[in-house]
Amino acid sequence: MKWEDYKSEKLKNPDFKNAYDELEEEFNLLNEKLTAENKKILSVSNEESFKVKTSQIREKNLKIAG
């Protein structure tokens, strides 16, 4: 069963809907925070990868020139 179908079925229960509504805002904030952290991690990872590749190319060029 897909998540959306499951959630739609569960939301028919008033107790579940109330609990879900109370937590939904908190989950959204957590998702935003995780997304921001992931972007930061990817940015640093890409930056470090670029530095490694650049130094490897520099070393190869020095060997060819030397």
Tab-separated table of C-alpha atoms in Angstrom, residues 13-56:
chain	number	residue	atom	x	y	z
A	13	ASN	CA	-10.013	8.146	12.298
A	14	PRO	CA	-10.575	11.412	14.252
A	15	ASP	CA	-8.084	10.513	17.005
A	16	PHE	CA	-5.373	9.764	14.458
A	17	LYS	CA	-6.170	12.944	12.500
A	18	ASN	CA	-5.862	15.110	15.630
A	19	ALA	CA	-2.517	13.524	16.565
A	20	TYR	CA	-1.290	13.824	12.971
A	21	ASP	CA	-2.305	17.477	12.733
A	22	GLU	CA	-0.453	18.265	15.971
A	23	LEU	CA	2.741	16.662	14.697
A	24	GLU	CA	2.570	17.758	11.054
A	25	GLU	CA	4.060	21.224	11.671
A	26	GLU	CA	6.929	19.717	13.678
A	27	PHE	CA	7.619	17.147	10.948
A	28	ASN	CA	7.658	19.906	8.322
A	29	LEU	CA	10.191	21.900	10.352
A	30	LEU	CA	12.373	18.809	10.790
A	31	ASN	CA	12.223	18.091	7.052
A	32	GLU	CA	13.267	21.667	6.279
A	33	LYS	CA	16.177	21.381	8.709
A	34	LEU	CA	17.291	18.040	7.235
A	35	THR	CA	17.070	19.421	3.708
A	36	ALA	CA	19.236	22.393	4.668
A	37	GLU	CA	21.791	20.107	6.371
A	38	ASN	CA	21.904	17.802	3.337
A	39	LYS	CA	22.498	20.758	1.013
A	40	LYS	CA	25.320	21.950	3.280
A	41	ILE	CA	26.891	18.467	3.375
A	42	LEU	CA	26.653	18.100	-0.408
A	43	SER	CA	28.174	21.525	-0.884
A	44	VAL	CA	31.156	20.710	1.342
A	45	SER	CA	31.501	17.267	-0.237
A	46	ASN	CA	31.531	18.729	-3.761
A	47	GLU	CA	34.025	21.402	-2.697
A	48	GLU	CA	36.384	18.795	-1.199
A	49	SER	CA	35.989	16.566	-4.246
A	50	PHE	CA	36.940	19.513	-6.471
A	51	LYS	CA	40.074	20.171	-4.381
A	52	VAL	CA	41.134	16.516	-4.595
A	53	LYS	CA	40.597	16.363	-8.364
A	54	THR	CA	42.467	19.634	-8.849
A	55	SER	CA	45.455	18.416	-6.834
A	56	GLN	CA	45.477	15.092	-8.700
